[in-house]
Amino acid sequence: ELRGITKSFPGVLANDAIDLTLENGKILALLGENGAGKTTLMNILYGLYKPDKGQIFINGEEVAIHGPTDAIARGIGMVHQHFMLIPVMTATENVMLGVEPVKNGIFLDKAKVEKRIRAISEQYTLEVDPNAKIGDLPVGTQQRVEIINVLYRQAVILILDEPTAVLTPQEVEGLFKIIQSLIDKGKSIIFITHKLKEVMKIADDITVLRLGRVVGSI
């Protein structure tokens, strides 16, 4: 739950006292035109921005999120519209960045990460080859690697920022099946978009932003 979230940049009031509630196991669509303040709000929840005012609650407990590390520790993961992957590295190497396991105190344990990626891929029907190089993968598969990335870090709340913007219609259908699989297994999702058809198809709840303010929830 977000209460009274306010964020200004020079000359712009990006978020104006926004209240937002995501229920457990639901898909909340955050809907609005480009520039409505959707991504700014989610960057605050993920710790990339600090709000000027407002509070964040998880399961009724107020929390302070000072950066993405805090968000990840609280079970929040974000898949950005522009992927944060390194093209010359494999899916496994990208996922293990920042949380590199070692064996015998010295060697990177890529086999352990690869095994975990295969398990996540199977559990959520993500269909990703851990050894594939990112630069060789189609955009839809790269997006699945990003989703695995946040699931590997045990996210229970997933923020998907304009996830269909770069996908073909067939890839969009595949993404919706993945989203349903995530919900079926107890995850909660905030789906940022400005596409009404998609919202009506998959969302449980909708909150509409316009010019940095909530103008309706349904």
Short mmCIF file of N, CA and C in Angstrom, two decimals, residues 77-164:
data_model
loop_
_atom_site.label_atom_id
_atom_site.label_comp_id
_atom_site.label_asym_id
_atom_site.label_seq_id
_atom_site.Cartn_x
_atom_site.Cartn_y
_atom_site.Cartn_z
N GLY A 77 10.29 -7.04 -6.84
CA GLY A 77 11.16 -7.10 -8.02
C GLY A 77 10.56 -6.28 -9.14
N MET A 78 11.40 -5.70 -9.99
CA MET A 78 10.91 -4.86 -11.08
C MET A 78 11.55 -5.27 -12.40
N VAL A 79 10.71 -5.46 -13.40
CA VAL A 79 11.17 -5.71 -14.77
C VAL A 79 10.94 -4.42 -15.55
N HIS A 80 12.02 -3.76 -15.91
CA HIS A 80 11.94 -2.45 -16.54
C HIS A 80 11.56 -2.59 -18.01
N GLN A 81 11.01 -1.52 -18.56
CA GLN A 81 10.64 -1.51 -19.98
C GLN A 81 11.87 -1.73 -20.85
N HIS A 82 12.98 -1.09 -20.48
CA HIS A 82 14.25 -1.28 -21.18
C HIS A 82 15.09 -2.24 -20.34
N PHE A 83 15.35 -3.41 -20.88
CA PHE A 83 15.95 -4.48 -20.11
C PHE A 83 17.34 -4.11 -19.58
N MET A 84 17.67 -4.67 -18.42
CA MET A 84 18.95 -4.40 -17.76
C MET A 84 19.89 -5.61 -17.92
N LEU A 85 19.97 -6.14 -19.13
CA LEU A 85 20.77 -7.34 -19.37
C LEU A 85 22.03 -6.99 -20.15
N ILE A 86 23.06 -7.84 -19.97
CA ILE A 86 24.32 -7.65 -20.69
C ILE A 86 24.35 -8.63 -21.87
N PRO A 87 24.30 -8.12 -23.11
CA PRO A 87 24.10 -8.98 -24.29
C PRO A 87 25.16 -10.05 -24.49
N VAL A 88 26.42 -9.78 -24.11
CA VAL A 88 27.50 -10.74 -24.40
C VAL A 88 27.57 -11.86 -23.36
N MET A 89 26.74 -11.77 -22.33
CA MET A 89 26.74 -12.79 -21.28
C MET A 89 25.54 -13.72 -21.44
N THR A 90 25.64 -14.90 -20.84
CA THR A 90 24.54 -15.87 -20.90
C THR A 90 23.44 -15.49 -19.91
N ALA A 91 22.32 -16.18 -20.03
CA ALA A 91 21.21 -15.97 -19.09
C ALA A 91 21.69 -16.24 -17.66
N THR A 92 22.42 -17.33 -17.47
CA THR A 92 22.92 -17.67 -16.14
C THR A 92 23.82 -16.57 -15.59
N GLU A 93 24.74 -16.09 -16.41
CA GLU A 93 25.68 -15.06 -15.96
C GLU A 93 24.96 -13.77 -15.60
N ASN A 94 23.92 -13.43 -16.36
CA ASN A 94 23.15 -12.23 -16.05
C ASN A 94 22.40 -12.38 -14.73
N VAL A 95 21.79 -13.53 -14.51
CA VAL A 95 21.00 -13.75 -13.30
C VAL A 95 21.88 -13.74 -12.05
N MET A 96 23.07 -14.29 -12.16
CA MET A 96 23.91 -14.41 -10.97
C MET A 96 24.69 -13.13 -10.63
N LEU A 97 24.63 -12.12 -11.51
CA LEU A 97 25.35 -10.88 -11.24
C LEU A 97 24.88 -10.26 -9.92
N GLY A 98 25.83 -9.99 -9.04
CA GLY A 98 25.50 -9.36 -7.76
C GLY A 98 25.18 -10.33 -6.65
N VAL A 99 24.89 -11.59 -7.01
CA VAL A 99 24.60 -12.60 -5.99
C VAL A 99 25.37 -13.88 -6.35
N GLU A 100 26.63 -13.72 -6.71
CA GLU A 100 27.42 -14.83 -7.23
C GLU A 100 27.72 -15.87 -6.15
N PRO A 101 27.17 -17.10 -6.29
CA PRO A 101 27.53 -18.15 -5.34
C PRO A 101 28.92 -18.72 -5.66
N VAL A 102 29.63 -19.17 -4.65
CA VAL A 102 30.95 -19.76 -4.87
C VAL A 102 31.00 -21.15 -4.24
N LYS A 103 31.90 -21.97 -4.77
CA LYS A 103 32.15 -23.28 -4.16
C LYS A 103 33.63 -23.36 -3.82
N ASN A 104 33.93 -24.09 -2.79
CA ASN A 104 35.30 -24.21 -2.28
C ASN A 104 35.90 -22.85 -1.94
N GLY A 105 35.01 -21.88 -1.70
CA GLY A 105 35.45 -20.56 -1.25
C GLY A 105 36.11 -19.71 -2.31
N ILE A 106 36.17 -20.19 -3.56
CA ILE A 106 36.92 -19.43 -4.56
C ILE A 106 36.29 -19.46 -5.96
N PHE A 107 35.64 -20.55 -6.35
CA PHE A 107 35.14 -20.69 -7.72
C PHE A 107 33.67 -20.31 -7.82
N LEU A 108 33.32 -19.59 -8.89
CA LEU A 108 31.92 -19.29 -9.14
C LEU A 108 31.15 -20.58 -9.41
N ASP A 109 30.02 -20.73 -8.72
CA ASP A 109 29.23 -21.95 -8.86
C ASP A 109 28.11 -21.73 -9.87
N LYS A 110 28.49 -21.67 -11.15
CA LYS A 110 27.50 -21.43 -12.21
C LYS A 110 26.52 -22.60 -12.33
N ALA A 111 26.98 -23.79 -12.04
CA ALA A 111 26.11 -24.97 -12.15
C ALA A 111 24.93 -24.86 -11.18
N LYS A 112 25.17 -24.32 -10.00
CA LYS A 112 24.11 -24.15 -9.01
C LYS A 112 23.05 -23.16 -9.51
N VAL A 113 23.52 -22.05 -10.10
CA VAL A 113 22.61 -21.04 -10.62
C VAL A 113 21.83 -21.60 -11.80
N GLU A 114 22.54 -22.32 -12.69
CA GLU A 114 21.89 -22.91 -13.85
C GLU A 114 20.78 -23.87 -13.43
N LYS A 115 21.04 -24.68 -12.42
CA LYS A 115 20.03 -25.62 -11.93
C LYS A 115 18.81 -24.88 -11.39
N ARG A 116 19.05 -23.80 -10.68
CA ARG A 116 17.95 -23.01 -10.11
C ARG A 116 17.15 -22.32 -11.24
N ILE A 117 17.84 -21.83 -12.26
CA ILE A 117 17.15 -21.20 -13.39
C ILE A 117 16.26 -22.21 -14.10
N ARG A 118 16.77 -23.42 -14.30
CA ARG A 118 15.96 -24.46 -14.95
C ARG A 118 14.71 -24.77 -14.12
N ALA A 119 14.87 -24.80 -12.80
CA ALA A 119 13.74 -25.09 -11.91
C ALA A 119 12.69 -23.98 -11.98
N ILE A 120 13.15 -22.72 -11.94
CA ILE A 120 12.23 -21.58 -12.04
C ILE A 120 11.55 -21.56 -13.40
N SER A 121 12.33 -21.82 -14.44
CA SER A 121 11.81 -21.82 -15.80
C SER A 121 10.70 -22.85 -15.96
N GLU A 122 10.91 -24.03 -15.38
CA GLU A 122 9.90 -25.09 -15.45
C GLU A 122 8.68 -24.76 -14.60
N GLN A 123 8.92 -24.23 -13.41
CA GLN A 123 7.83 -23.94 -12.47
C GLN A 123 6.85 -22.91 -13.03
N TYR A 124 7.39 -21.91 -13.74
CA TYR A 124 6.55 -20.80 -14.22
C TYR A 124 6.40 -20.80 -15.75
N THR A 125 6.69 -21.93 -16.40
CA THR A 125 6.58 -22.08 -17.85
C THR A 125 7.29 -20.94 -18.60
N LEU A 126 8.52 -20.66 -18.22
CA LEU A 126 9.26 -19.53 -18.80
C LEU A 126 10.12 -19.94 -20.00
N GLU A 127 10.49 -21.21 -20.10
CA GLU A 127 11.18 -21.74 -21.28
C GLU A 127 12.42 -20.92 -21.66
N VAL A 128 13.41 -20.94 -20.80
CA VAL A 128 14.66 -20.23 -21.05
C VAL A 128 15.83 -21.21 -20.94
N ASP A 129 16.73 -21.17 -21.91
CA ASP A 129 17.96 -21.95 -21.86
C ASP A 129 18.99 -21.17 -21.05
N PRO A 130 19.42 -21.67 -19.91
CA PRO A 130 20.36 -20.94 -19.06
C PRO A 130 21.68 -20.60 -19.74
N ASN A 131 22.06 -21.40 -20.75
CA ASN A 131 23.35 -21.21 -21.41
C ASN A 131 23.28 -20.34 -22.65
N ALA A 132 22.09 -19.87 -22.99
CA ALA A 132 21.94 -19.03 -24.18
C ALA A 132 22.51 -17.64 -23.93
N LYS A 133 23.19 -17.10 -24.94
CA LYS A 133 23.73 -15.74 -24.84
C LYS A 133 22.59 -14.75 -25.08
N ILE A 134 22.50 -13.73 -24.23
CA ILE A 134 21.38 -12.78 -24.29
C ILE A 134 21.25 -12.14 -25.67
N GLY A 135 22.38 -11.77 -26.28
CA GLY A 135 22.36 -11.11 -27.57
C GLY A 135 21.79 -11.97 -28.70
N ASP A 136 21.72 -13.28 -28.46
CA ASP A 136 21.19 -14.20 -29.48
C ASP A 136 19.70 -14.48 -29.29
N LEU A 137 19.10 -13.96 -28.23
CA LEU A 137 17.72 -14.30 -27.89
C LEU A 137 16.74 -13.26 -28.43
N PRO A 138 15.55 -13.70 -28.85
CA PRO A 138 14.51 -12.73 -29.23
C PRO A 138 14.07 -11.93 -28.01
N VAL A 139 13.43 -10.79 -28.26
CA VAL A 139 13.07 -9.88 -27.18
C VAL A 139 12.18 -10.54 -26.14
N GLY A 140 11.22 -11.34 -26.58
CA GLY A 140 10.32 -11.99 -25.64
C GLY A 140 11.05 -12.91 -24.68
N THR A 141 12.07 -13.61 -25.18
CA THR A 141 12.85 -14.50 -24.32
C THR A 141 13.74 -13.70 -23.38
N GLN A 142 14.29 -12.59 -23.86
CA GLN A 142 15.07 -11.71 -22.97
C GLN A 142 14.20 -11.24 -21.80
N GLN A 143 12.96 -10.92 -22.10
CA GLN A 143 12.05 -10.49 -21.03
C GLN A 143 11.84 -11.61 -20.01
N ARG A 144 11.76 -12.85 -20.49
CA ARG A 144 11.60 -13.97 -19.56
C ARG A 144 12.82 -14.12 -18.67
N VAL A 145 14.01 -13.83 -19.22
CA VAL A 145 15.22 -13.85 -18.39
C VAL A 145 15.12 -12.80 -17.28
N GLU A 146 14.59 -11.62 -17.62
CA GLU A 146 14.40 -10.58 -16.60
C GLU A 146 13.43 -11.05 -15.51
N ILE A 147 12.37 -11.74 -15.91
CA ILE A 147 11.41 -12.25 -14.92
C ILE A 147 12.08 -13.31 -14.05
N ILE A 148 12.86 -14.19 -14.65
CA ILE A 148 13.61 -15.18 -13.87
C ILE A 148 14.54 -14.48 -12.89
N ASN A 149 15.14 -13.39 -13.35
CA ASN A 149 16.07 -12.63 -12.51
C ASN A 149 15.43 -12.21 -11.19
N VAL A 150 14.19 -11.69 -11.26
CA VAL A 150 13.54 -11.24 -10.03
C VAL A 150 13.01 -12.43 -9.22
N LEU A 151 12.58 -13.50 -9.90
CA LEU A 151 12.12 -14.69 -9.17
C LEU A 151 13.28 -15.38 -8.47
N TYR A 152 14.45 -15.36 -9.10
CA TYR A 152 15.66 -15.94 -8.48
C TYR A 152 15.96 -15.25 -7.15
N ARG A 153 15.63 -13.95 -7.10
CA ARG A 153 15.84 -13.18 -5.87
C ARG A 153 14.62 -13.22 -4.95
N GLN A 154 13.73 -14.17 -5.22
CA GLN A 154 12.58 -14.51 -4.36
C GLN A 154 11.55 -13.38 -4.26
N ALA A 155 11.32 -12.69 -5.35
CA ALA A 155 10.29 -11.65 -5.36
C ALA A 155 8.90 -12.28 -5.23
N VAL A 156 8.06 -11.62 -4.45
CA VAL A 156 6.65 -12.03 -4.34
C VAL A 156 5.74 -10.95 -4.95
N ILE A 157 6.27 -9.74 -5.07
CA ILE A 157 5.57 -8.64 -5.75
C ILE A 157 6.40 -8.29 -6.98
N LEU A 158 5.79 -8.41 -8.16
CA LEU A 158 6.50 -8.11 -9.40
C LEU A 158 5.91 -6.87 -10.05
N ILE A 159 6.77 -5.91 -10.35
CA ILE A 159 6.38 -4.71 -11.09
C ILE A 159 6.81 -4.91 -12.53
N LEU A 160 5.85 -4.88 -13.45
CA LEU A 160 6.15 -5.03 -14.88
C LEU A 160 5.86 -3.69 -15.56
N ASP A 161 6.92 -3.02 -16.00
CA ASP A 161 6.79 -1.68 -16.57
C ASP A 161 6.62 -1.76 -18.08
N GLU A 162 5.41 -1.46 -18.56
CA GLU A 162 5.10 -1.50 -20.00
C GLU A 162 5.65 -2.78 -20.63
N PRO A 163 5.29 -3.95 -20.08
CA PRO A 163 5.95 -5.19 -20.52
C PRO A 163 5.61 -5.61 -21.94
N THR A 164 4.52 -5.11 -22.51
CA THR A 164 4.15 -5.53 -23.86
C THR A 164 4.64 -4.57 -24.94
#
